[in-house]
GROMACS .gro file of N, CA and C in nm:
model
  387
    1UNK      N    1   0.367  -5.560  -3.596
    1UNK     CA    2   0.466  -5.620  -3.682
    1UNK      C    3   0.596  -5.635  -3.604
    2UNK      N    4   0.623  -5.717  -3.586
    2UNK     CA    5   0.781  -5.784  -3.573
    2UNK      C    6   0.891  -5.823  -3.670
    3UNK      N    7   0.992  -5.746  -3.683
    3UNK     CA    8   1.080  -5.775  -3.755
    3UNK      C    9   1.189  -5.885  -3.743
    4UNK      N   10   1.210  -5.964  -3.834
    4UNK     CA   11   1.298  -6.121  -3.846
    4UNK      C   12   1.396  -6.050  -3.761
    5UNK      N   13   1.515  -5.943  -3.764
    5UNK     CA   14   1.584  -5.905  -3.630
    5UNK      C   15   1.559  -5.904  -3.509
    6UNK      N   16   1.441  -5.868  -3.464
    6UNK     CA   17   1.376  -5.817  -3.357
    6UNK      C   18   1.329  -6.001  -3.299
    7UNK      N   19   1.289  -6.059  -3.342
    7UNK     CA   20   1.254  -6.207  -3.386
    7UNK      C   21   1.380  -6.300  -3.282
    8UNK      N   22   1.455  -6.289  -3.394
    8UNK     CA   23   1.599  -6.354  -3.356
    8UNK      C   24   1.679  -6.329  -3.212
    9UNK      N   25   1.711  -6.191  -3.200
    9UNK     CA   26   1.691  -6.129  -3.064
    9UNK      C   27   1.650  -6.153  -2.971
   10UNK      N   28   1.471  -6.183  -2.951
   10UNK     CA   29   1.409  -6.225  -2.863
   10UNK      C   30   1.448  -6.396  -2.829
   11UNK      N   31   1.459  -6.449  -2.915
   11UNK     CA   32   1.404  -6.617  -2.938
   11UNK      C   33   1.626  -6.643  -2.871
   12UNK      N   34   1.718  -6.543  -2.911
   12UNK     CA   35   1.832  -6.598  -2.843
   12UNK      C   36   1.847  -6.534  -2.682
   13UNK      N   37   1.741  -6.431  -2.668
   13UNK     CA   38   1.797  -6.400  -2.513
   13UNK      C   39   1.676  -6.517  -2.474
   14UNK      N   40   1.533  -6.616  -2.496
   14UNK     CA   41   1.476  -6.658  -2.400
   14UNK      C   42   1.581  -6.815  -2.401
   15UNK      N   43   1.666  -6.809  -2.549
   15UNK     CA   44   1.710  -6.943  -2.491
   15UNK      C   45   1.855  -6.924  -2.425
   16UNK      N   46   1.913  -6.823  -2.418
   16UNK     CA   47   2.010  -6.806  -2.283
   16UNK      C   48   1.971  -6.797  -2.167
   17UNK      N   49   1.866  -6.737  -2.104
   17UNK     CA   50   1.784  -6.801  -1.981
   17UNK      C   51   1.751  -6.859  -1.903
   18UNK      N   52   1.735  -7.001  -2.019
   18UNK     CA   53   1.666  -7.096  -2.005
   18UNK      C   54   1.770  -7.156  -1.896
   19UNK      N   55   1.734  -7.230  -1.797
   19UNK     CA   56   1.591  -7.285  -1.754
   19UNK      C   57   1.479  -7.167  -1.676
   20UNK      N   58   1.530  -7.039  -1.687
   20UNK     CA   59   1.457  -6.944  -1.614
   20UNK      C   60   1.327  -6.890  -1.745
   21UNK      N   61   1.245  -6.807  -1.713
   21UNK     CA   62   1.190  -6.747  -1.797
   21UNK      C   63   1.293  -6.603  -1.823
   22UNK      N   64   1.258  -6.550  -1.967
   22UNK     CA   65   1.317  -6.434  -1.984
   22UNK      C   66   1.223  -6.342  -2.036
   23UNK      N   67   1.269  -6.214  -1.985
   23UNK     CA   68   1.149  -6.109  -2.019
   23UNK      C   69   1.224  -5.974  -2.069
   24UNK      N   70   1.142  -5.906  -2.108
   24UNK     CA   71   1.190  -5.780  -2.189
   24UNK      C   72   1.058  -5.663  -2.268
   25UNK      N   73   1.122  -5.589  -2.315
   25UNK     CA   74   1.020  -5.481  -2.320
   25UNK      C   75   1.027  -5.470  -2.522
   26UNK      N   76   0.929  -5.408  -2.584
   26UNK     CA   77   0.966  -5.383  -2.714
   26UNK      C   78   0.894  -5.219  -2.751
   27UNK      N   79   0.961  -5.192  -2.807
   27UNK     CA   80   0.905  -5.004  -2.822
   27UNK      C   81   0.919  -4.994  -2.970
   28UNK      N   82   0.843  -4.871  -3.036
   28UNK     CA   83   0.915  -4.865  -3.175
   28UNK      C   84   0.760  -4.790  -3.204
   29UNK      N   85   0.697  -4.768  -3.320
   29UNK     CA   86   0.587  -4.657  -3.349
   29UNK      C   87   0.487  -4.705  -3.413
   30UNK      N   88   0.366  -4.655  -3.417
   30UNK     CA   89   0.234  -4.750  -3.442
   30UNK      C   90   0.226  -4.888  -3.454
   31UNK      N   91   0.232  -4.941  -3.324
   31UNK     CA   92   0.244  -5.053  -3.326
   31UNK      C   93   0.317  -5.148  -3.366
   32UNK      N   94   0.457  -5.107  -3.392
   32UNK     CA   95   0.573  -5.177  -3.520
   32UNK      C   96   0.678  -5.188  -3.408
   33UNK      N   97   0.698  -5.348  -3.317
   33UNK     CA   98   0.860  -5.309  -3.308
   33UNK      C   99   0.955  -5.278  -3.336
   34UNK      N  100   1.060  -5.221  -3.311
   34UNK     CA  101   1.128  -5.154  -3.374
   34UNK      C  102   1.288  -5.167  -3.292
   35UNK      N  103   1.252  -5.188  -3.163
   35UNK     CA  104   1.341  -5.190  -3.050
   35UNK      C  105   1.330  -5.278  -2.924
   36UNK      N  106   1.469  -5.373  -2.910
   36UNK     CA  107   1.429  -5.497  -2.799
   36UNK      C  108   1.502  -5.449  -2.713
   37UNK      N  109   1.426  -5.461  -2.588
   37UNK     CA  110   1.509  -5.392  -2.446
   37UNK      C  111   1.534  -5.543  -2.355
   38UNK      N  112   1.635  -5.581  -2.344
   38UNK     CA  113   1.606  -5.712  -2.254
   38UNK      C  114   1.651  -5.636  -2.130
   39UNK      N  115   1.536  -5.747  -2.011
   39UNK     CA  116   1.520  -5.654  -1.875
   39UNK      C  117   1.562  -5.821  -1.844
   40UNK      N  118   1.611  -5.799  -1.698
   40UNK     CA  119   1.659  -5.903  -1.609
   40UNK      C  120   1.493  -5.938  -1.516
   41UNK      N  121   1.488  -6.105  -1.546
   41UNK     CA  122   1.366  -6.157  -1.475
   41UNK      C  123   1.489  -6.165  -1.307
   42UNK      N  124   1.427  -6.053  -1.252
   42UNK     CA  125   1.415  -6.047  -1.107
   42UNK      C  126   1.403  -6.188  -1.035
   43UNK      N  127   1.286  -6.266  -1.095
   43UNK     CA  128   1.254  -6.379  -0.984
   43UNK      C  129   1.300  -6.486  -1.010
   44UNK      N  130   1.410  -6.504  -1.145
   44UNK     CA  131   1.493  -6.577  -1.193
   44UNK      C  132   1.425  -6.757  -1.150
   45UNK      N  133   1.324  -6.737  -1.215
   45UNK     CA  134   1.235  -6.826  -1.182
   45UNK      C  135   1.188  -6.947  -1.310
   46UNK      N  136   1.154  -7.027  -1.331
   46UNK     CA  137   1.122  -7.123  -1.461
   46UNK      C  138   0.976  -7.133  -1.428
   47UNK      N  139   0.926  -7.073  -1.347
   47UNK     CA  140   0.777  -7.036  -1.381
   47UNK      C  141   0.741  -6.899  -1.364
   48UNK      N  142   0.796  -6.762  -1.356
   48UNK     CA  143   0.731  -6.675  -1.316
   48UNK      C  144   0.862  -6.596  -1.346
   49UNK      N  145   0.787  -6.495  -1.355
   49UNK     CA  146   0.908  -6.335  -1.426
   49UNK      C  147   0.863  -6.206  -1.354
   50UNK      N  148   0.937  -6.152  -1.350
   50UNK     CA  149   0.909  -5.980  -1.292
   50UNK      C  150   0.974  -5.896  -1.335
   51UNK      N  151   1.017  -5.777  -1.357
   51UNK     CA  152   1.117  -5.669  -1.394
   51UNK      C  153   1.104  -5.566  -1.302
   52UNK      N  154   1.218  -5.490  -1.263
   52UNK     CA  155   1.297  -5.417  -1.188
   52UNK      C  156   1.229  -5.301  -1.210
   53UNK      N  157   1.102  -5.242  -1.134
   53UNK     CA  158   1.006  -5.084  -1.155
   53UNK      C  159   1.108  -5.022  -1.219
   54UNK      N  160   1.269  -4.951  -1.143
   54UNK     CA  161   1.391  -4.887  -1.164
   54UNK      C  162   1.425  -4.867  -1.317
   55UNK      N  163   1.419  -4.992  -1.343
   55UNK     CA  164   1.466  -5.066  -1.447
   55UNK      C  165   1.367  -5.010  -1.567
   56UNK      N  166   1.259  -5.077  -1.576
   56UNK     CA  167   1.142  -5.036  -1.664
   56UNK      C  168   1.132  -4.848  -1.654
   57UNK      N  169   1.168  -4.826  -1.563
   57UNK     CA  170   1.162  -4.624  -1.588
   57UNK      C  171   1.283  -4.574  -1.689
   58UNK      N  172   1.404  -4.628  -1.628
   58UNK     CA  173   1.480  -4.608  -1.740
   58UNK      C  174   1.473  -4.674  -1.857
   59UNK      N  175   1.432  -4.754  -1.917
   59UNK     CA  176   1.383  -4.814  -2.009
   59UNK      C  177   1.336  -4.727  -2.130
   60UNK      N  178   1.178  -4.662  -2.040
   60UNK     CA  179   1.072  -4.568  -2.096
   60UNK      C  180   1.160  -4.414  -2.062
   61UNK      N  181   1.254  -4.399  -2.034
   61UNK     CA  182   1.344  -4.268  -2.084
   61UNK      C  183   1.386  -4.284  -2.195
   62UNK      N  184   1.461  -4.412  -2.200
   62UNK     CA  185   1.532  -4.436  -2.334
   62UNK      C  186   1.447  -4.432  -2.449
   63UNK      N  187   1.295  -4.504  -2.435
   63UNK     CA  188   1.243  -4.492  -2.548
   63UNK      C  189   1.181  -4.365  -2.623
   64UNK      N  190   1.158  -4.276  -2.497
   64UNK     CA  191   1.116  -4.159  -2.519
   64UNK      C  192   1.206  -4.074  -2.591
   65UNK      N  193   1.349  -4.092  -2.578
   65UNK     CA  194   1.432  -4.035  -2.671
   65UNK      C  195   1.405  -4.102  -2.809
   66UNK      N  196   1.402  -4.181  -2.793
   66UNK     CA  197   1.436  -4.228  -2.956
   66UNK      C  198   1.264  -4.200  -3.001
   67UNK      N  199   1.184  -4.108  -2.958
   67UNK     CA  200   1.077  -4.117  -2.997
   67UNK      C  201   0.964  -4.204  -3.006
   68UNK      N  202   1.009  -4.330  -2.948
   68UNK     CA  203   0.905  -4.482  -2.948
   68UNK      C  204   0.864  -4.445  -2.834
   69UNK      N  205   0.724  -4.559  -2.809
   69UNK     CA  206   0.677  -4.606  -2.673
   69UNK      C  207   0.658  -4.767  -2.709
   70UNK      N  208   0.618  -4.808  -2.554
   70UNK     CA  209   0.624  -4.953  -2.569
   70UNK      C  210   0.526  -4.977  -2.649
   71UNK      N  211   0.569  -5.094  -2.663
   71UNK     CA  212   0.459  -5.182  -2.798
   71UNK      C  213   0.409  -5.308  -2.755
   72UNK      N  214   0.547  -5.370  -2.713
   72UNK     CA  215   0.504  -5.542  -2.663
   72UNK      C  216   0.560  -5.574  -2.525
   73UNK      N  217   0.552  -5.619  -2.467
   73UNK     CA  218   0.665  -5.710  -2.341
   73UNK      C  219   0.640  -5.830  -2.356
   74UNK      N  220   0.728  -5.877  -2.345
   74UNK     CA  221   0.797  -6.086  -2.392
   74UNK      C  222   0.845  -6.088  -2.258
   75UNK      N  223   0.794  -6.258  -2.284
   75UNK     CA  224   0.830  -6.342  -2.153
   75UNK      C  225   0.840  -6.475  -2.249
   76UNK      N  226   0.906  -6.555  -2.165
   76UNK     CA  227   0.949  -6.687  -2.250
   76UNK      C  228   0.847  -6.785  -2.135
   77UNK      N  229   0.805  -6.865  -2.186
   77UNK     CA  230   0.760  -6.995  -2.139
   77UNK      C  231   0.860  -7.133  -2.172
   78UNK      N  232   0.936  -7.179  -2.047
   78UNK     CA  233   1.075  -7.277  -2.118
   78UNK      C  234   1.003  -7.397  -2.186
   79UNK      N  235   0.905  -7.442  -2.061
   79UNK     CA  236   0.869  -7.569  -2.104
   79UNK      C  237   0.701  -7.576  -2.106
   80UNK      N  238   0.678  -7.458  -2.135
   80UNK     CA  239   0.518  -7.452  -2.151
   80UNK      C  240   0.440  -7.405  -2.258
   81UNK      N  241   0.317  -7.374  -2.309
   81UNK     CA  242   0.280  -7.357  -2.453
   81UNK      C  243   0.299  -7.187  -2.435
   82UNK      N  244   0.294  -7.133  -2.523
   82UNK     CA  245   0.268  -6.993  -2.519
   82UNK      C  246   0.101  -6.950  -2.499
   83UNK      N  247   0.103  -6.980  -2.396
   83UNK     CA  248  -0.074  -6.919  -2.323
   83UNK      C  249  -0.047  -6.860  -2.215
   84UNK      N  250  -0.073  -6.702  -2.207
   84UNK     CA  251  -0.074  -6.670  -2.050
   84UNK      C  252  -0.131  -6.798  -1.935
   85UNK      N  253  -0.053  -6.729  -1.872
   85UNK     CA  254  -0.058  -6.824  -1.732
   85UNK      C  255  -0.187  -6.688  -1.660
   86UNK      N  256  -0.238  -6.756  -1.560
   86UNK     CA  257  -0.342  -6.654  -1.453
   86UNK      C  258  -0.279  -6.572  -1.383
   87UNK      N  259  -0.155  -6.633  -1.338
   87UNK     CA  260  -0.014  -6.496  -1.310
   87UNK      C  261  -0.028  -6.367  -1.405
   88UNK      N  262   0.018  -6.413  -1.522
   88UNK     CA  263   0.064  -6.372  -1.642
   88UNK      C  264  -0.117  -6.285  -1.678
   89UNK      N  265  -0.187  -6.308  -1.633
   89UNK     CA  266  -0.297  -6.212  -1.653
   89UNK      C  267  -0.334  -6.119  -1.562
   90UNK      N  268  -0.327  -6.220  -1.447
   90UNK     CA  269  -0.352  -6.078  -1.332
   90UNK      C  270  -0.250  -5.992  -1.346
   91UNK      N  271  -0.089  -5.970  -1.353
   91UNK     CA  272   0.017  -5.860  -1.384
   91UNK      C  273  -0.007  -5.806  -1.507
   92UNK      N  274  -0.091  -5.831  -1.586
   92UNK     CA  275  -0.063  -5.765  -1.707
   92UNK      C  276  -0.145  -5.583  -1.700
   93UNK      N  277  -0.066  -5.552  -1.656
   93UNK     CA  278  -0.061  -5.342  -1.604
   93UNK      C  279  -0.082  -5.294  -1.752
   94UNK      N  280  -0.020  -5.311  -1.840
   94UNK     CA  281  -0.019  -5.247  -1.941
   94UNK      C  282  -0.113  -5.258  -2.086
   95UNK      N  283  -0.223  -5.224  -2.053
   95UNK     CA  284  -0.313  -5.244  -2.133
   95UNK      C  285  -0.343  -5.244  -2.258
   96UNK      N  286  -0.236  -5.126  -2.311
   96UNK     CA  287  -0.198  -5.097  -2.506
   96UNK      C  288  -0.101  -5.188  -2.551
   97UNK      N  289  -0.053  -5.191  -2.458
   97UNK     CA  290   0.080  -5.329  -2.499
   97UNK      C  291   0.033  -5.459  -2.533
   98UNK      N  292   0.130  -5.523  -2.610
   98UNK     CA  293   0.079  -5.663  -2.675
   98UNK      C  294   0.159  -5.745  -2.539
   99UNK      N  295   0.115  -5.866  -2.539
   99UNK     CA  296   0.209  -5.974  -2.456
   99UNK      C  297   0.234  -6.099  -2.552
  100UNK      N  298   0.349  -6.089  -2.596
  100UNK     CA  299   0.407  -6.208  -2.637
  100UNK      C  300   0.500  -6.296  -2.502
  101UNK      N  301   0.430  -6.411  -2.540
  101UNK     CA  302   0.492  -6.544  -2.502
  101UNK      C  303   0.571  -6.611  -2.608
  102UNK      N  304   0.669  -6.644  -2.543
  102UNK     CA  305   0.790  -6.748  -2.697
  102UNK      C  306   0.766  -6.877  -2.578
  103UNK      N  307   0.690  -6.967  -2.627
  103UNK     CA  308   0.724  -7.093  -2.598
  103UNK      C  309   0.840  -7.151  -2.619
  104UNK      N  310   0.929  -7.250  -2.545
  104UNK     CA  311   1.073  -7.341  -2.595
  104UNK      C  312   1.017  -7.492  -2.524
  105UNK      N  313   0.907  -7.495  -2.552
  105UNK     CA  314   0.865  -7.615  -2.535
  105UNK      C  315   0.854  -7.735  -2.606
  106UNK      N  316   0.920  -7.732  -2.749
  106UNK     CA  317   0.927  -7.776  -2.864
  106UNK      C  318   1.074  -7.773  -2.927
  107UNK      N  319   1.098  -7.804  -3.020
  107UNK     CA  320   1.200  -7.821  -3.103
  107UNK      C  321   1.187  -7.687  -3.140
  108UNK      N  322   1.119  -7.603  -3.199
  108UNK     CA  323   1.089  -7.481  -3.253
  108UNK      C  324   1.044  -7.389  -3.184
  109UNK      N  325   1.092  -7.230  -3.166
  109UNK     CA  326   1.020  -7.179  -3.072
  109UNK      C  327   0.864  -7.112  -3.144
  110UNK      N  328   0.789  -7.127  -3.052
  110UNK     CA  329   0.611  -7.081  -3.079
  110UNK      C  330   0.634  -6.970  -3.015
  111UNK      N  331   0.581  -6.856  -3.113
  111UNK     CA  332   0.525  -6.769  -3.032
  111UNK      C  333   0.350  -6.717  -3.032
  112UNK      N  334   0.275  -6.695  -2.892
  112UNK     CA  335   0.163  -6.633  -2.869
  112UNK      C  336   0.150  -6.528  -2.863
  113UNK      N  337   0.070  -6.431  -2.876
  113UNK     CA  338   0.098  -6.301  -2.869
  113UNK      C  339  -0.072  -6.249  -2.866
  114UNK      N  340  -0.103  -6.171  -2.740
  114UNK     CA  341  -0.203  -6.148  -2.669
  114UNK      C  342  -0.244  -5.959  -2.648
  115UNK      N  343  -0.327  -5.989  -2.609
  115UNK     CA  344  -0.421  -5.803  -2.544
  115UNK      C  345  -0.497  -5.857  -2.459
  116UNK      N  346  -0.447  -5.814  -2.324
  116UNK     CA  347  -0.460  -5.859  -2.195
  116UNK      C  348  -0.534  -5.758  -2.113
  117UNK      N  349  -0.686  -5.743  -2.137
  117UNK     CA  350  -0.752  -5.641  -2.027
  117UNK      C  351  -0.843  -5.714  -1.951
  118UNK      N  352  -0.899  -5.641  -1.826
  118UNK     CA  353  -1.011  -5.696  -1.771
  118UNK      C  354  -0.998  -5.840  -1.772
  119UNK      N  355  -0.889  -5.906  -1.717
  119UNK     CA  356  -0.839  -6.050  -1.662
  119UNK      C  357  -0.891  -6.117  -1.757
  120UNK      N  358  -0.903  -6.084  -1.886
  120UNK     CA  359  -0.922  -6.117  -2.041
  120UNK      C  360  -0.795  -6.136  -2.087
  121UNK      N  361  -0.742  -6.254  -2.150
  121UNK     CA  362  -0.627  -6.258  -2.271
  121UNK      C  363  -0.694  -6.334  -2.386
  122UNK      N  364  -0.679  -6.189  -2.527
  122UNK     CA  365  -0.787  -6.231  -2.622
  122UNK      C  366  -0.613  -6.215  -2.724
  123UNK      N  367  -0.627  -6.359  -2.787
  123UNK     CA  368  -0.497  -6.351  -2.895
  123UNK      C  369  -0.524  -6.238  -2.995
  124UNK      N  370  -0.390  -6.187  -3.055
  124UNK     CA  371  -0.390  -6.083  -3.127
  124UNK      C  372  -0.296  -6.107  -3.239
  125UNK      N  373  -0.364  -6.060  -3.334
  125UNK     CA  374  -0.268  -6.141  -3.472
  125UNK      C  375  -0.114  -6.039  -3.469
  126UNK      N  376  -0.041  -6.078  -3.523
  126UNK     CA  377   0.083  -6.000  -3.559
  126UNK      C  378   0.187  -6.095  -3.720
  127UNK      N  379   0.289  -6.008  -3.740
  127UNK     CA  380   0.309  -6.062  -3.877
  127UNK      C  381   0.441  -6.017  -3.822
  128UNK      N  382   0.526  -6.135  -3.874
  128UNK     CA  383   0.704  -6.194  -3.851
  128UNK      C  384   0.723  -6.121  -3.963
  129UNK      N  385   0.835  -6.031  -3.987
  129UNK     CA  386   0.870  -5.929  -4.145
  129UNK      C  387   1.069  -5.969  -4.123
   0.00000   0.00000   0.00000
């Protein structure tokens, strides 16, 4: 579950970004975001994203205080659909985590939202609250 805050959040840091992709982390408890961490895309790139190892440790300190673990990591697609890319599958490390894509390829932003194992991305439902 994603909350209309959590929503809004995401969809204004991928369109400050833009023309780069933007990425970020989401934490919060059984599966419920709860908390948006925006991380700096390293490769400041309009096809491709990375985050700062450094970066992502302190991240997962912070969440560990507040009692969460990750839930999702977002990446924006500027001008592409929200479908992992083969990049975007081979990096996907984090196996419990969801991967949302926010497409801005449209008038409206789309979002995809995936479970990425075994160079598998099988869509995964979620609900906007």
């Amino acid at each position: 579950m994603i909350s209309h805050s959590i929503w809004q959040e995401m969809v204004r840091h991928c369109m400050e970004e833009r023309p780069a992709e933007a990425c970020g982390l989401l934490s919060g408890r059984s599966g419920c975001a709860e908390t948006i961490w925006r991380m700096e895309n390293i490769e400041k790139s309009p096809v491709a994203f990375a985050m700062d190892p450094r970066h992502i440790q302190k991240v997962f300190q912070r969440m560990a205080l507040k009692g969460e673990t990750l839930v999702g990591i977002y990446h924006s697609h500027p001008t592409a659909p929200p479908v992992p890319s083969l990049e975007d599958i081979a990096y996907a490390y984090y196996t419990d985590a969801a991967y949302l894509i926010l497409s801005l390829a449209s008038p409206q932003p789309i979002l995809g939202c995936y479970r990425i194992t075994g160079q598998k991305a099988l869509p995964l439902p979620y609900e906007l609250r």
